[in-house]
Amino acid sequence: MERFEGSIQLELLKRMRRIRDVELRIAEEYSQGEMRCPVHLSVGQEAPSSALSLLVYPSDYAVSTHRGHAHYLAKGGDLNAMIAEIYGKETGCSKGKGGSMHLIDTTVGFMGTSAIVGNSIPTGTGLAHAAQLNKTGQISIIHLGDGAIEEGSFYESLNYAAVKNLPALYLCENNFYSVYSPLNVRQPKNRDFCFLAKSIGAKTFSGDGNCVISSYKTLKQAVKYCRSGKGPTFVELKTYRWLEHCGPNNDNELGYREEREIEYWMNNDPIKKAEARLRKRPEKDHYKNYCQALKKEVDDAFEFAKLSSAPDIQSRSKTIFSTEQ
Amino acid sequence: MKITFSKAINFAIRDSMRDDNKVICMGLGATDPKGVFGTTIDLEKEFGSKRVFDIPTSENALTGICIGLSIAGYKPLLTHQRLDFALLSLDQIINNAAKAHYMYGGEICCPLVIRMIMGRGWGQGPTHSQNLQMLFAGIPGLRVVMPGTVQDAYSQLRASINSNDPVIFLEHRWLHNSESQVVYDFSDQDLVTQSLVKSGEDITILACSYMLPEAIKARRILKEKLGVTADIINFRSYRAIPDECLIKSINKTRKLIVADTAMRSFTIADQLSNNIRDLLIDGNSIDIRILSMPDIPEPTSHFLTKGLYNDSYTIISKTCELLSKDCRGLINRDTELKPHDVPGEWFKGPF
Ligand SMILES: Cc1ncc(C[n+]2csc(CCOP(=O)(O)OP(=O)(O)O)c2C)c(N)n1
Ligand SMILES: [Mg+2]
């Protein structure tokens, strides 16, 4: 990667490292049985959200899916509040009511994640509509997986965004699987997501979702286009989930993904590649220090979560209506 | 030989497919290595990928597609790993399947079974744990069944597939590992009747789905410790019309507890109670209590779900309340019962 600014490379790597360390720590602690909710980890898929995080502002909106930890963190969501939420604590970002699949941090424009596939696509499109009405130059990021492309809400939302020229950026992390189902049992062979989105009326971009620089360059163009007010933008970044669909372990033994395939993608680790690039650069010491500080940040977040109080049991019957706090 | 609930589902699908080559089995993950909690394992091997297959994540369209197959003479079985996912298909279920026979003046039938798995616990939270049986039971044209035993899993699923109507088959995740022997038989009656599971003298407990094993456990403790015996009736067809065995039992005990997995405003128990009071002599004097979930979305945190669910403990308490007995000390909810948010030792998360 000639001539790509060192400071940006460093920043991208730091963000990926942070997401990975948090996710791996969740995986490590999960068997303790204190995080009693399903978790969908993003290990292996850190590049797209890390790249995006350098390109958006807290005033931009974002929504995501069941696999939302990385997106939440990349948008600037509070780490302590996320871990506490997974532990079901009072200090969690949803006060224990939502868990890992319902993360929110409105202070940084992260407007929620949904456990229902495709459910947040229209919401994000509505946020884009609000952004347009606001005339503040905000954009709305809609994170989605390859599986969500199969839901009607995707087509209906994209159509609406095209009709209204909305500043909506649909960011699809294509990891080739929906749970244990490969793309070929769900979509026609050689389906090109970008071609599809383009036909509906979006401007499309694609890049290597396992290379943070490629992801960054792709998203930079996409965000620029989207922010210019020209209309909906669709980005496909191909990447790969290392662990099981839901839970802390790897599930290679199930055999729905070929050993060779898994190996190929794990050797193509976006973080290792970025670290290798850094090795020849002056910023490497800074990175080393960062990794140490990060360890403490993650330790602290888990300690914060574990030490936080359980929510008051009465709170479960509250906040059903806006008149109840 | 004892088999599990999920095996019984598996065998019911297998036997239906052997008997009728129009039966087609589809669902997200239907052919994956886990086979929908073991319920669709090996089916593709026996029947091939034309009759057993995985599908795109397109719940609404797939339901409509099943309706198309159905009115063309096929018998589709569509599975959702959570009831919550089937909510995307309410249009097709309510505006199409439920009414097809009626609004075309009986010209077509719509045999279609939609399995929806529902549950509770382990942080399933507000959108992975909904028990919305009433939503479907409130729609004319839909049959709603809620198997409570391994036997039901087999016979009710076979009867559902055999039926010429759309059937919503609600399967509780916490039942999947229960075990029992099974008689490999079924009849049309399996879709519309309740069944007497245990017979007693003092009180009638009508329990649906996962509430059934909890009721049976409660009965055992009540009998051992207080000498109280209950009639346990399996509320396996979710309808407001009291079955003969229920009427007979209430005539004897004059006391009824209905244990449902649904929210208070989403249980059919009130309607059923009214019908019972109307039907029986001196019906207003019958004591009825309803055990349900409170009218709140299910929170995710296990701290917030503590004490939320009904189980043998709450059934015992309600029974004692109705019989004016002291229930203190009969069972220690914290030490004698498994953690409240898992179905048993076998469950290690995450879903
Ligand atoms: C409407 C709906 N259908 C099915 C599911 C079950 N489910 C949970 S995650 C998932 C996979 C979706 O795949 P994809 O969108 O590619 O996201 P990934 O898990 O790969 O990140 C499925 C099918 C669901 N949550 N909601
Ligand atoms: Mg995917």
PDB file of N, CA and C and ligand atoms in Angstrom, chain A residues 146-147 175-178, ligand 2:
ATOM      1  N   ASP A 146     -25.547 -10.352   4.126  1.00  0.00           N
ATOM      2  CA  ASP A 146     -26.000 -10.894   2.843  1.00  0.00           C
ATOM      3  C   ASP A 146     -27.382 -11.529   2.950  1.00  0.00           C
ATOM      4  N   GLY A 147     -27.711 -12.047   4.137  1.00  0.00           N
ATOM      5  CA  GLY A 147     -29.025 -12.671   4.317  1.00  0.00           C
ATOM      6  C   GLY A 147     -30.157 -11.658   4.222  1.00  0.00           C
ATOM      7  N   ASN A 175     -20.662 -12.034   4.178  1.00  0.00           N
ATOM      8  CA  ASN A 175     -19.792 -13.084   4.723  1.00  0.00           C
ATOM      9  C   ASN A 175     -20.220 -14.464   4.197  1.00  0.00           C
ATOM     10  N   PHE A 176     -21.036 -14.461   3.172  1.00  0.00           N
ATOM     11  CA  PHE A 176     -21.400 -15.668   2.403  1.00  0.00           C
ATOM     12  C   PHE A 176     -22.353 -16.622   3.112  1.00  0.00           C
ATOM     13  N   TYR A 177     -22.648 -16.361   4.378  1.00  0.00           N
ATOM     14  CA  TYR A 177     -23.503 -17.295   5.105  1.00  0.00           C
ATOM     15  C   TYR A 177     -24.605 -16.570   5.859  1.00  0.00           C
ATOM     16  N   SER A 178     -25.713 -17.247   5.953  1.00  0.00           N
ATOM     17  CA  SER A 178     -26.775 -16.856   6.866  1.00  0.00           C
ATOM     18  C   SER A 178     -26.909 -18.062   7.791  1.00  0.00           C
TER      19      SER A 178
HETATM   20 MG    MG C   2     -24.071 -13.338   6.287  1.00  0.00          MG
END
